Coordinates of N, CA and C in Angstrom, one line a residue:
M1 N 32.0 -19.3 -25.3 CA 30.7 -18.8 -24.7 C 30.1 -19.5 -23.9
L2 N 29.4 -19.1 -22.8 CA 28.9 -19.7 -21.3 C 29.9 -20.5 -21.2
R3 N 31.4 -20.6 -21.2 CA 31.6 -21.9 -20.4 C 31.9 -21.7 -18.9
G4 N 32.3 -20.7 -18.8 CA 32.5 -20.7 -17.2 C 31.0 -20.6 -16.6
A5 N 29.8 -20.3 -17.0 CA 29.2 -20.1 -16.3 C 28.6 -21.7 -16.1
F6 N 28.5 -22.8 -17.1 CA 28.6 -24.3 -17.2 C 29.8 -24.6 -16.0
S7 N 30.8 -24.2 -16.1 CA 32.0 -25.1 -14.8 C 31.2 -24.1 -13.1
I8 N 30.9 -23.2 -13.4 CA 30.3 -22.6 -11.8 C 28.5 -24.0 -11.9
W9 N 27.8 -23.9 -12.5 CA 26.7 -24.6 -12.4 C 27.6 -26.0 -12.4
G10 N 28.0 -26.8 -12.7 CA 29.0 -28.3 -12.1 C 29.7 -28.0 -11.4
R11 N 30.6 -27.2 -10.7 CA 30.6 -27.2 -8.9 C 29.2 -27.1 -8.1
D12 N 28.5 -26.2 -8.7 CA 27.0 -26.5 -7.5 C 26.3 -27.3 -7.7
M13 N 26.0 -27.9 -8.5 CA 25.7 -29.5 -9.0 C 26.2 -30.5 -8.0
L14 N 27.5 -30.4 -8.2 CA 29.1 -31.5 -7.3 C 28.6 -31.0 -5.5
V15 N 28.4 -30.0 -5.3 CA 28.3 -29.9 -4.0 C 26.5 -30.6 -3.8
M16 N 25.9 -29.8 -4.7 CA 23.9 -30.7 -4.5 C 24.4 -32.3 -4.0
R17 N 25.2 -32.6 -4.9 CA 24.8 -34.3 -4.8 C 25.8 -35.0 -3.1
R18 N 26.4 -34.2 -3.4 CA 26.7 -34.7 -1.9 C 25.8 -34.9 -0.6
S19 N 24.6 -33.6 -0.5 CA 23.7 -34.1 0.0 C 22.5 -34.1 -0.1
I20 N 22.4 -34.6 -1.5 CA 20.6 -34.5 -2.1 C 20.4 -35.5 -1.2
F21 N 20.3 -36.1 -0.6 CA 18.8 -37.3 0.4 C 18.8 -36.7 1.2
S22 N 19.5 -36.1 2.3 CA 19.0 -35.4 3.4 C 18.4 -33.4 2.4
E23 N 18.8 -33.4 1.0 CA 18.4 -32.2 0.9 C 17.0 -32.2 0.5
L24 N 16.7 -33.5 -0.3 CA 15.4 -33.6 -0.9 C 14.5 -34.4 0.1
L25 N 14.8 -35.0 1.6 CA 14.2 -35.0 2.5 C 13.9 -33.7 3.5
A26 N 14.6 -32.6 3.5 CA 14.0 -31.3 4.1 C 13.2 -30.3 3.6
V27 N 13.6 -31.0 1.8 CA 12.8 -29.7 1.6 C 11.9 -30.6 1.1
T28 N 11.6 -31.6 0.8 CA 10.3 -32.1 0.7 C 9.0 -32.1 1.8
A29 N 9.5 -31.5 3.2 CA 8.9 -32.1 4.4 C 8.1 -30.8 4.7
Y30 N 8.0 -29.8 4.6 CA 6.9 -28.5 4.3 C 6.0 -28.4 3.6
P31 N 5.9 -28.8 2.0 CA 4.8 -28.7 1.4 C 4.2 -30.4 1.6
L32 N 4.4 -31.0 1.9 CA 4.0 -32.6 2.4 C 3.4 -32.1 3.6
T33 N 3.2 -31.8 4.5 CA 2.9 -31.3 5.4 C 1.7 -30.1 5.4
L34 N 2.1 -29.2 4.0 CA 0.7 -28.8 3.7 C 0.2 -29.5 3.0
Y35 N 0.3 -29.9 2.2 CA -0.5 -31.2 1.8 C -1.7 -31.5 2.4
L36 N -1.2 -32.5 3.4 CA -1.5 -33.4 3.9 C -2.5 -32.3 4.9
A37 N -2.1 -31.1 5.1 CA -2.9 -30.5 6.1 C -4.5 -30.0 5.8
F38 N -3.8 -29.6 4.0 CA -5.2 -28.8 3.5 C -5.4 -30.1 2.3
G39 N -5.3 -30.6 2.0 CA -5.6 -31.4 1.1 C -6.1 -32.7 1.6
V40 N -5.9 -33.3 2.6 CA -6.4 -34.2 3.4 C -7.1 -33.7 4.5
G41 N -6.8 -32.7 5.4 CA -7.6 -32.6 6.1 C -9.0 -31.8 6.0
L42 N -8.7 -30.5 4.8 CA -10.1 -30.0 3.5 C -10.7 -31.0 3.2
K43 N -10.8 -32.1 2.9 CA -11.0 -32.3 1.2 C -12.8 -32.2 1.7
G44 N -12.4 -33.6 3.3 CA -14.1 -33.6 3.5 C -15.0 -31.8 3.7
Y45 N -15.0 -30.7 3.6 CA -15.2 -29.8 3.6 C -15.3 -28.9 2.5
I46 N -14.4 -29.0 1.4 CA -14.2 -28.4 0.1 C -14.0 -29.6 -1.0
A47 N -15.2 -29.7 -1.3 CA -15.4 -31.1 -2.7 C -13.7 -31.1 -2.8
D48 N -15.1 -29.6 -4.2 CA -13.9 -29.3 -5.1 C -14.0 -28.0 -5.9
V49 N -12.7 -27.6 -6.3 CA -12.5 -25.6 -7.1 C -12.9 -25.8 -8.4
G50 N -13.6 -25.7 -9.1 CA -14.4 -25.7 -10.4 C -14.3 -27.2 -10.7
G51 N -14.9 -27.8 -10.6 CA -14.9 -29.2 -10.9 C -13.5 -30.2 -10.9
I52 N -12.6 -29.5 -9.9 CA -11.5 -29.8 -10.2 C -11.7 -30.5 -8.2
P53 N -10.7 -32.0 -8.2 CA -11.4 -31.8 -7.1 C -9.6 -31.2 -5.6
Y54 N -10.2 -30.9 -4.3 CA -9.5 -29.9 -3.6 C -8.0 -30.8 -3.4
P55 N -7.5 -31.3 -3.7 CA -6.2 -32.1 -3.2 C -5.8 -31.9 -4.7
L56 N -6.5 -31.8 -5.7 CA -5.5 -31.8 -6.6 C -5.5 -30.7 -7.4
F57 N -6.4 -29.7 -6.6 CA -6.2 -28.1 -7.2 C -4.9 -27.8 -6.8
I58 N -4.4 -27.8 -5.2 CA -3.4 -27.0 -4.8 C -2.1 -28.3 -5.1
A59 N -2.4 -29.8 -5.6 CA -1.5 -30.4 -6.1 C 0.0 -29.5 -6.7
P60 N -0.4 -28.8 -7.7 CA 0.3 -28.0 -8.5 C 0.8 -26.8 -8.4
G61 N 0.5 -25.9 -7.4 CA 1.1 -25.2 -7.0 C 2.3 -25.6 -5.5
L62 N 1.6 -26.4 -4.7 CA 2.7 -27.0 -4.0 C 3.7 -27.5 -4.7
I63 N 4.1 -28.6 -5.7 CA 4.6 -28.8 -6.3 C 5.8 -27.5 -6.9
T64 N 5.2 -26.6 -7.6 CA 5.2 -25.0 -7.5 C 6.4 -24.4 -7.1
M65 N 6.0 -24.0 -5.7 CA 6.6 -23.1 -4.8 C 7.6 -24.0 -4.0
T66 N 8.0 -25.5 -4.4 CA 8.7 -25.7 -3.8 C 10.3 -25.9 -5.1
A67 N 9.4 -25.9 -6.3 CA 10.9 -25.1 -7.4 C 11.0 -23.9 -7.1
V68 N 10.5 -23.2 -7.2 CA 11.3 -21.9 -6.8 C 11.0 -21.0 -6.1
N69 N 11.0 -21.7 -4.6 CA 11.3 -21.5 -3.5 C 12.8 -22.6 -3.4
A70 N 13.0 -23.3 -3.8 CA 14.4 -24.3 -3.5 C 15.7 -22.8 -5.1
A71 N 14.5 -22.7 -5.8 CA 15.9 -22.0 -7.0 C 16.3 -20.5 -6.0
F72 N 15.2 -20.0 -4.9 CA 16.0 -18.9 -4.6 C 16.6 -19.2 -3.3
D73 N 16.4 -19.8 -2.5 CA 17.4 -20.1 -2.1 C 18.7 -20.9 -2.4
E74 N 18.9 -21.7 -3.1 CA 19.5 -21.9 -4.0 C 20.8 -20.4 -4.3
S75 N 20.0 -19.5 -5.0 CA 20.6 -18.6 -5.8 C 21.0 -17.4 -4.1
S76 N 20.7 -17.0 -3.2 CA 20.7 -16.7 -2.5 C 22.0 -16.6 -1.4
W77 N 21.1 -18.0 -0.3 CA 22.5 -18.4 0.2 C 23.4 -19.0 -0.7
S78 N 23.5 -19.5 -2.1 CA 25.1 -19.4 -2.8 C 25.3 -18.4 -2.9
M79 N 24.9 -17.5 -3.1 CA 26.0 -16.3 -3.6 C 25.6 -15.6 -2.3
W80 N 25.3 -15.6 -1.3 CA 26.2 -14.7 -0.2 C 27.3 -15.8 0.6
F81 N 27.0 -17.0 0.8 CA 28.1 -17.6 1.4 C 29.1 -17.7 0.4
H82 N 29.5 -17.7 -0.5 CA 30.3 -17.8 -1.7 C 31.2 -16.2 -1.8
R83 N 30.6 -15.1 -1.0 CA 31.0 -13.7 -1.3 C 32.0 -13.2 -0.2
R84 N 30.6 -13.3 0.6 CA 31.0 -13.4 2.4 C 31.6 -14.5 3.3
V85 N 31.8 -15.6 3.0 CA 32.6 -17.0 3.9 C 33.1 -17.2 3.0
Q86 N 33.0 -18.1 2.0 CA 34.4 -18.6 1.4 C 35.1 -17.9 0.4
R87 N 35.0 -16.4 0.1 CA 35.2 -15.7 -0.9 C 35.2 -16.4 -2.6
T88 N 34.4 -17.3 -2.5 CA 34.7 -17.7 -4.0 C 34.5 -16.6 -5.0
I89 N 33.9 -15.8 -4.8 CA 33.7 -15.0 -5.8 C 34.9 -14.1 -6.0
E90 N 35.7 -13.5 -5.3 CA 36.8 -13.3 -5.3 C 37.5 -14.0 -6.3
E91 N 37.6 -15.5 -6.1 CA 38.5 -16.7 -6.8 C 37.9 -16.0 -8.4
Y92 N 36.9 -16.3 -8.3 CA 36.3 -16.0 -9.9 C 36.9 -15.2 -10.2
R93 N 37.0 -13.8 -10.3 CA 37.1 -12.5 -10.7 C 38.6 -12.9 -11.2
V94 N 40.1 -13.9 -11.0 CA 41.0 -13.7 -11.3 C 41.3 -14.7 -12.0
T95 N 39.7 -15.5 -12.9 CA 40.6 -16.3 -13.6 C 39.0 -15.7 -14.9
P96 N 39.4 -16.1 -16.3 CA 38.8 -15.7 -17.5 C 37.6 -15.3 -17.3
I97 N 36.8 -15.8 -15.9 CA 34.9 -16.3 -16.1 C 34.9 -14.8 -15.9
T98 N 33.6 -14.1 -16.5 CA 32.5 -13.1 -16.3 C 31.9 -12.9 -15.5
V99 N 32.0 -11.5 -15.2 CA 30.1 -11.3 -14.5 C 29.1 -12.4 -14.5
Y100 N 28.7 -11.6 -16.3 CA 27.6 -12.8 -16.6 C 27.4 -14.2 -16.7
D101 N 29.1 -14.7 -16.8 CA 29.0 -16.2 -16.4 C 28.4 -16.4 -15.1
I102 N 29.0 -16.0 -14.1 CA 28.8 -16.0 -12.3 C 26.7 -15.8 -12.6
V103 N 26.6 -14.5 -12.8 CA 25.3 -14.5 -13.2 C 24.4 -15.6 -13.5
I104 N 24.9 -16.0 -14.8 CA 24.0 -17.1 -15.4 C 24.1 -18.2 -14.4
G105 N 26.0 -18.9 -14.3 CA 25.9 -20.1 -13.6 C 24.9 -20.5 -12.6
K106 N 24.5 -18.5 -11.3 CA 23.8 -19.3 -11.0 C 22.0 -19.6 -11.1
I107 N 22.1 -18.6 -12.0 CA 20.4 -18.9 -11.9 C 20.2 -20.6 -13.1
I108 N 21.0 -20.7 -13.8 CA 20.9 -22.7 -14.0 C 21.2 -23.0 -13.1
S109 N 22.4 -22.9 -11.5 CA 22.1 -23.7 -11.2 C 20.6 -23.4 -10.1
G110 N 20.2 -22.6 -9.5 CA 19.0 -22.3 -9.6 C 17.5 -23.1 -10.0
F111 N 17.9 -23.1 -11.0 CA 16.5 -23.7 -11.3 C 16.8 -25.0 -12.0
C112 N 18.0 -26.1 -11.9 CA 18.6 -27.5 -12.0 C 18.3 -27.6 -10.6
Q113 N 18.5 -26.9 -9.1 CA 17.7 -27.8 -7.8 C 16.8 -27.2 -7.9
G114 N 15.6 -26.3 -8.1 CA 14.7 -26.1 -8.1 C 13.7 -27.2 -9.1
A115 N 13.6 -27.4 -9.6 CA 13.1 -28.6 -10.6 C 13.5 -30.1 -10.3
I116 N 14.6 -30.2 -9.9 CA 14.8 -31.9 -9.3 C 14.1 -32.0 -7.9
K117 N 14.1 -30.5 -7.2 CA 13.5 -30.6 -5.5 C 11.8 -30.6 -6.3
G118 N 11.5 -30.0 -7.2 CA 10.0 -29.6 -7.6 C 9.5 -31.5 -7.6
M119 N 10.7 -31.8 -8.8 CA 10.4 -33.7 -9.2 C 10.0 -34.3 -7.8
A120 N 10.7 -34.1 -6.9 CA 10.6 -35.3 -5.5 C 9.1 -34.9 -5.4
V121 N 9.1 -33.5 -4.8 CA 7.9 -33.6 -4.1 C 6.8 -34.2 -5.3
A122 N 6.8 -33.7 -6.1 CA 5.3 -33.9 -7.5 C 5.7 -35.9 -6.7
A123 N 6.8 -36.5 -7.3 CA 6.6 -38.0 -7.2 C 5.5 -38.4 -5.5
V124 N 6.4 -38.2 -5.2 CA 6.0 -38.3 -3.3 C 4.4 -37.9 -3.7
I125 N 3.8 -36.6 -4.4 CA 2.6 -36.6 -4.2 C 1.5 -37.8 -4.7
F126 N 2.1 -37.7 -5.8 CA 1.4 -38.5 -7.1 C 1.6 -40.4 -6.5
F127 N 2.5 -40.6 -5.6 CA 2.3 -41.4 -5.1 C 1.4 -41.9 -3.9
L128 N 1.1 -40.8 -2.8 CA 0.2 -41.0 -1.6 C -1.3 -40.8 -2.3
T129 N -1.6 -40.1 -3.7 CA -2.8 -39.7 -4.1 C -3.4 -40.8 -5.3
P130 N -4.3 -40.8 -5.6 CA -5.6 -41.6 -6.5 C -5.0 -41.1 -7.7
F131 N -4.3 -39.3 -8.0 CA -4.7 -39.0 -9.0 C -4.1 -39.2 -9.9
R132 N -4.2 -38.8 -11.2 CA -3.1 -38.6 -12.1 C -3.4 -37.7 -12.9
I133 N -1.7 -37.1 -14.0 CA -2.5 -36.4 -14.8 C -2.1 -36.7 -16.4
N134 N -1.9 -35.9 -17.8 CA -1.9 -36.6 -18.6 C -0.6 -35.7 -19.2
Y135 N 0.4 -36.9 -19.1 CA 2.4 -36.6 -18.8 C 2.5 -35.6 -20.8
Y136 N 1.1 -35.5 -21.6 CA 1.3 -34.5 -22.1 C 1.4 -33.1 -21.8
N137 N 1.2 -32.6 -20.6 CA 1.0 -32.1 -20.1 C 2.3 -31.3 -19.6
L138 N 3.4 -31.8 -19.3 CA 4.6 -31.5 -18.7 C 5.4 -30.7 -19.5
L139 N 5.2 -30.8 -20.6 CA 5.6 -29.8 -21.8 C 5.9 -28.6 -21.3
A140 N 4.5 -27.7 -20.8 CA 3.8 -26.9 -20.9 C 4.1 -26.6 -19.3
Y141 N 3.7 -27.3 -18.4 CA 4.4 -27.3 -17.3 C 5.9 -26.5 -17.1
L142 N 6.7 -27.4 -18.0 CA 7.6 -26.8 -17.0 C 8.5 -25.9 -18.2
L143 N 7.5 -25.3 -19.1 CA 8.0 -23.9 -19.4 C 7.3 -23.2 -18.0
Y144 N 6.5 -23.0 -17.6 CA 5.7 -22.1 -16.3 C 7.3 -22.4 -15.5
I145 N 7.5 -23.6 -14.4 CA 8.5 -23.8 -14.0 C 9.9 -23.0 -14.4
A146 N 10.2 -23.3 -15.7 CA 11.6 -23.2 -16.3 C 11.1 -20.9 -16.4
L147 N 10.6 -20.6 -16.2 CA 10.1 -19.1 -16.0 C 10.8 -18.4 -14.8
G148 N 9.7 -19.3 -14.1 CA 9.2 -19.0 -12.4 C 10.4 -19.2 -12.3
S149 N 11.1 -20.1 -12.0 CA 12.6 -20.5 -11.4 C 13.6 -19.0 -11.7
M150 N 13.5 -18.9 -13.1 CA 14.7 -18.3 -13.6 C 13.8 -16.6 -12.9
I151 N 13.0 -16.4 -12.8 CA 13.0 -14.6 -11.8 C 13.2 -15.2 -10.4
F152 N 12.7 -16.3 -10.0 CA 13.5 -16.8 -8.4 C 14.6 -16.5 -8.0
S153 N 15.3 -17.4 -9.3 CA 16.6 -17.5 -9.4 C 17.7 -15.8 -9.2
C154 N 16.9 -15.2 -9.9 CA 17.6 -13.7 -10.6 C 17.0 -13.0 -8.9
L155 N 15.8 -13.2 -8.2 CA 15.6 -12.4 -7.2 C 16.8 -13.0 -5.8
G156 N 16.8 -14.0 -6.1 CA 18.0 -14.5 -5.1 C 18.9 -14.5 -4.9
T157 N 19.6 -13.7 -6.5 CA 20.9 -13.5 -6.3 C 21.1 -12.2 -6.2
I158 N 20.2 -11.5 -6.9 CA 20.4 -10.0 -5.9 C 19.8 -9.4 -4.5
C159 N 19.3 -10.7 -4.0 CA 19.7 -10.8 -2.5 C 21.2 -11.1 -2.0
G160 N 21.4 -12.2 -2.5 CA 22.5 -12.4 -1.9 C 24.1 -11.6 -2.7
T161 N 23.5 -10.8 -3.3 CA 24.5 -9.9 -3.7 C 24.9 -8.3 -2.9
V162 N 23.3 -8.3 -2.4 CA 23.2 -6.6 -1.8 C 23.6 -7.5 -0.8
I163 N 22.7 -8.2 0.6 CA 22.5 -8.4 2.3 C 23.8 -8.6 2.3
D164 N 23.8 -8.0 3.3 CA 25.8 -8.5 3.6 C 24.8 -9.8 5.2
K165 N 23.9 -9.3 6.1 CA 23.7 -10.3 7.1 C 22.5 -11.6 6.9
P166 N 22.9 -12.3 6.8 CA 22.1 -13.4 6.2 C 20.8 -13.6 6.8
E167 N 20.9 -13.1 8.4 CA 19.0 -12.8 9.3 C 18.6 -11.8 8.3
N168 N 19.0 -11.5 6.8 CA 18.2 -10.2 6.6 C 17.5 -10.9 5.2
I169 N 18.2 -12.4 4.8 CA 17.8 -12.9 3.6 C 16.6 -13.6 4.4
G170 N 16.4 -14.7 5.4 CA 15.0 -14.6 5.9 C 14.3 -13.8 6.0
R171 N 14.4 -12.7 6.1 CA 13.1 -11.5 6.3 C 13.1 -11.2 5.5
V172 N 13.8 -11.5 4.1 CA 13.3 -10.6 2.6 C 12.4 -12.1 2.7
Q173 N 12.4 -13.2 2.8 CA 11.9 -14.4 2.1 C 10.4 -14.4 3.0
A174 N 10.5 -13.9 4.4 CA 9.2 -13.9 5.3 C 8.4 -12.3 4.9
V175 N 8.6 -11.1 4.3 CA 8.0 -10.7 4.5 C 7.7 -10.2 2.7
I176 N 8.5 -10.3 1.8 CA 8.1 -10.1 0.4 C 7.6 -11.9 -0.4
I177 N 9.1 -12.6 -0.3 CA 8.6 -13.7 -0.8 C 7.3 -14.5 -0.9
V178 N 7.1 -15.3 0.7 CA 5.9 -15.3 1.3 C 5.0 -15.4 0.9
P179 N 4.4 -14.3 1.3 CA 3.0 -13.2 0.7 C 2.6 -13.5 -0.3
L180 N 3.6 -13.2 -1.7 CA 3.9 -13.1 -3.3 C 2.9 -14.8 -3.1
I181 N 3.3 -15.8 -2.9 CA 3.8 -17.1 -3.0 C 2.0 -17.1 -2.8
F182 N 1.8 -16.6 -1.7 CA 0.4 -17.6 -0.6 C -0.6 -16.9 -1.8
M183 N -0.4 -15.2 -2.0 CA -1.2 -14.7 -2.2 C -1.6 -15.5 -4.3
A184 N -1.2 -15.7 -4.6 CA -1.5 -16.1 -5.7 C -2.3 -17.7 -6.2
G185 N -2.9 -17.2 -4.9 CA -4.0 -18.8 -5.1 C -3.4 -20.1 -5.2
I186 N -2.8 -20.5 -4.5 CA -2.3 -21.9 -4.3 C -3.5 -22.4 -3.8
F187 N -4.1 -21.9 -2.6 CA -4.9 -22.9 -1.9 C -6.3 -22.3 -2.5
F188 N -6.7 -21.6 -3.2 CA -8.0 -21.0 -3.1 C -8.2 -20.1 -5.0
P189 N -9.2 -20.4 -5.5 CA -8.7 -20.2 -6.3 C -9.0 -18.0 -6.6
L190 N -8.3 -17.5 -7.6 CA -8.1 -16.2 -7.7 C -9.7 -15.4 -7.6
S191 N -10.9 -16.6 -7.6 CA -12.3 -15.2 -7.8 C -12.7 -15.7 -6.6
S192 N -12.1 -15.7 -5.6 CA -12.4 -15.5 -4.0 C -12.3 -14.5 -3.6
Y193 N -10.9 -13.8 -4.5 CA -11.0 -12.0 -4.7 C -12.0 -10.8 -4.5
P194 N -11.7 -9.7 -3.5 CA -12.9 -9.1 -4.4 C -12.7 -8.3 -5.7
A195 N -13.5 -8.5 -6.7 CA -13.3 -7.9 -8.0 C -12.8 -6.8 -8.3
A196 N -12.4 -5.8 -7.3 CA -12.0 -4.9 -7.5 C -10.1 -5.0 -7.4
I197 N -9.7 -6.0 -6.4 CA -8.2 -5.8 -6.9 C -7.8 -7.2 -7.4
Q198 N -8.5 -8.0 -8.0 CA -8.7 -8.7 -8.9 C -7.6 -9.0 -10.1
P199 N -7.7 -7.2 -10.8 CA -6.7 -7.2 -11.7 C -5.4 -7.1 -11.1
L200 N -4.9 -6.7 -9.5 CA -3.8 -6.7 -9.1 C -2.8 -7.5 -8.9
I201 N -4.1 -8.6 -8.8 CA -3.4 -9.9 -7.9 C -3.2 -10.3 -9.5
K202 N -3.7 -10.5 -10.8 CA -3.4 -11.1 -11.8 C -2.6 -10.2 -12.6
A203 N -2.1 -9.2 -12.0 CA -0.7 -9.1 -12.8 C 0.6 -9.1 -12.0
L204 N 0.7 -10.0 -11.0 CA 1.9 -10.3 -10.3 C 2.2 -11.6 -10.8
P205 N 3.9 -11.3 -11.1 CA 4.4 -12.6 -11.3 C 4.0 -14.1 -11.0
T206 N 4.1 -13.9 -9.6 CA 3.9 -14.9 -8.7 C 2.2 -15.6 -9.5
T207 N 1.3 -14.7 -9.7 CA 0.4 -15.4 -9.9 C 0.7 -15.8 -11.4
A208 N 1.6 -15.4 -12.0 CA 1.4 -15.8 -13.9 C 2.0 -17.5 -13.8
I209 N 2.4 -17.3 -12.9 CA 3.7 -19.0 -12.5 C 2.6 -20.2 -12.3
F210 N 1.8 -19.5 -10.8 CA 1.2 -20.8 -10.0 C -0.1 -20.9 -10.5
E211 N -0.9 -19.7 -11.3 CA -2.0 -19.6 -11.9 C -1.5 -20.2 -13.2
G212 N -0.9 -19.9 -13.9 CA -0.9 -20.5 -15.3 C 0.3 -21.9 -15.6
A213 N 0.9 -22.1 -14.0 CA 1.2 -23.9 -14.1 C 0.3 -24.5 -14.1
R214 N -0.8 -24.2 -13.1 CA -1.9 -25.4 -12.8 C -2.7 -25.5 -13.8
Q215 N -2.9 -24.7 -15.1 CA -3.7 -24.9 -15.9 C -3.2 -25.7 -17.2
A216 N -1.7 -25.3 -16.8 CA -0.9 -26.1 -17.9 C -1.0 -27.7 -17.6
L217 N -0.6 -27.8 -16.0 CA -0.3 -28.8 -15.9 C -1.9 -29.9 -15.9
L218 N -2.6 -28.7 -15.3 CA -4.2 -29.9 -15.8 C -4.8 -29.9 -16.8
N219 N -4.8 -28.7 -17.1 CA -5.9 -28.9 -18.6 C -4.8 -28.7 -20.2
G220 N -3.5 -28.9 -19.7 CA -2.1 -28.9 -21.0 C -2.7 -27.9 -21.6
T221 N -3.1 -26.3 -21.3 CA -3.5 -25.4 -21.6 C -2.2 -24.2 -21.3
L222 N -2.0 -23.0 -22.6 CA -1.2 -22.3 -22.2 C -1.3 -20.6 -22.4
D223 N -1.5 -20.1 -20.5 CA -1.9 -18.5 -21.1 C -1.0 -17.7 -21.8
I224 N -0.9 -16.6 -22.9 CA -0.7 -15.9 -23.8 C 0.2 -14.8 -22.5
V225 N -0.6 -14.6 -21.7 CA -1.1 -13.1 -20.8 C 0.3 -14.0 -20.4
Y226 N -0.2 -15.0 -19.4 CA 1.3 -14.8 -18.1 C 2.0 -15.1 -18.8
I227 N 2.5 -16.2 -20.2 CA 3.6 -16.4 -20.5 C 4.1 -14.7 -21.0
M228 N 3.8 -14.1 -21.5 CA 4.2 -12.8 -21.3 C 4.6 -11.8 -20.6
I229 N 3.5 -11.7 -19.8 CA 4.4 -11.3 -18.0 C 5.7 -12.2 -17.0
L230 N 5.8 -13.5 -17.7 CA 6.9 -14.2 -17.3 C 7.8 -14.1 -17.8
L231 N 7.4 -13.4 -19.1 CA 9.5 -13.8 -20.4 C 9.7 -11.8 -19.8
A232 N 8.7 -11.1 -19.6 CA 9.2 -9.6 -19.2 C 9.8 -9.5 -18.1
G233 N 9.1 -10.3 -16.9 CA 9.6 -10.2 -15.9 C 10.9 -11.3 -15.5
A234 N 11.2 -12.2 -15.8 CA 12.5 -13.1 -15.9 C 13.4 -11.9 -17.0
A235 N 13.2 -11.4 -18.3 CA 14.1 -10.3 -18.3 C 14.6 -9.5 -17.7
F236 N 13.2 -8.7 -17.1 CA 13.6 -7.4 -15.9 C 14.8 -8.0 -15.0
A237 N 14.3 -9.0 -14.3 CA 15.1 -9.7 -13.2 C 16.6 -9.8 -13.6
F238 N 16.9 -10.6 -14.5 CA 17.8 -11.0 -15.2 C 18.5 -9.5 -15.1
A239 N 18.4 -8.9 -16.0 CA 19.1 -7.8 -16.3 C 19.5 -6.8 -14.6
V240 N 18.8 -6.7 -13.9 CA 18.5 -5.9 -12.7 C 19.8 -7.0 -11.7
A241 N 19.5 -8.2 -11.8 CA 20.8 -8.9 -11.2 C 22.1 -8.9 -11.9
A242 N 22.4 -8.6 -12.6 CA 23.7 -8.7 -13.7 C 24.0 -7.4 -13.3
Y243 N 23.1 -5.8 -13.4 CA 23.4 -5.0 -13.3 C 24.0 -4.3 -11.8
T244 N 23.2 -5.5 -10.6 CA 23.1 -5.2 -9.2 C 25.0 -6.2 -9.1
F245 N 24.9 -7.2 -9.6 CA 26.3 -7.9 -8.9 C 27.8 -7.0 -9.7
N246 N 26.8 -6.8 -11.1 CA 28.5 -6.1 -11.8 C 29.0 -4.7 -10.7
R247 N 28.0 -4.2 -10.2 CA 27.8 -3.1 -9.4 C 28.7 -3.5 -8.0
K248 N 28.3 -4.7 -7.6 CA 28.6 -4.2 -6.3 C 30.6 -5.2 -6.6
M249 N 30.4 -5.8 -7.2 CA 32.0 -6.4 -7.7 C 33.3 -5.6 -8.5
A250 N 32.2 -4.1 -8.6 CA 33.5 -3.0 -8.6 C 33.6 -1.7 -7.4
E251 N 32.8 -2.6 -6.7 CA 32.7 -1.6 -5.4 C 34.4 -1.5 -4.6

């Protein structure tokens, strides 16, 4: 069971290992630039948020953003490239590997790459700053990262399955993914929003990922509402990804 999924995951990890240093260098550049621009550049103007120093307030969000973005990128571009260029998906289909093996394999690959790249950003941020966390909080934090990466991996799998032009994957990121991430309170508290739209913002899966992950990492708390949103979102996204991929393969 799931042997095919782990075979696909192993192949993707082997490909990543060949270019791991260049990938980590590229993936850490963007969040570190944001950290230096906002965390360092604004710390003289924003002392703290809710008693938390501002550079420490934004650090969990930047680490989480790296992880889920990497999960989306890996799933979407890998699926598109294997389907449209290398035709690897067609080769998978003449083997005993099932549709669910392929989807689950891509989701696991997206999660692992997201976790590795998120840890790289975390290591650099905590190396550059004097802030330290309670390492017992990491287990709760990783729960949010795992569920968030699964959701973004499923979204990437859907995009890589249904989108034929590669430039449209970038447009989906620019129009949907990036706004959803930045609306989730990476750089400011959710209380900054007007009271009328706060319930809508808090219902977003990205808010559950980013706000929940921040609370878990800094305070060691698990918000049951956020966890339920993420579990429901992950189950729904997986069902849609499997259905979409299965239908595409049947065409």
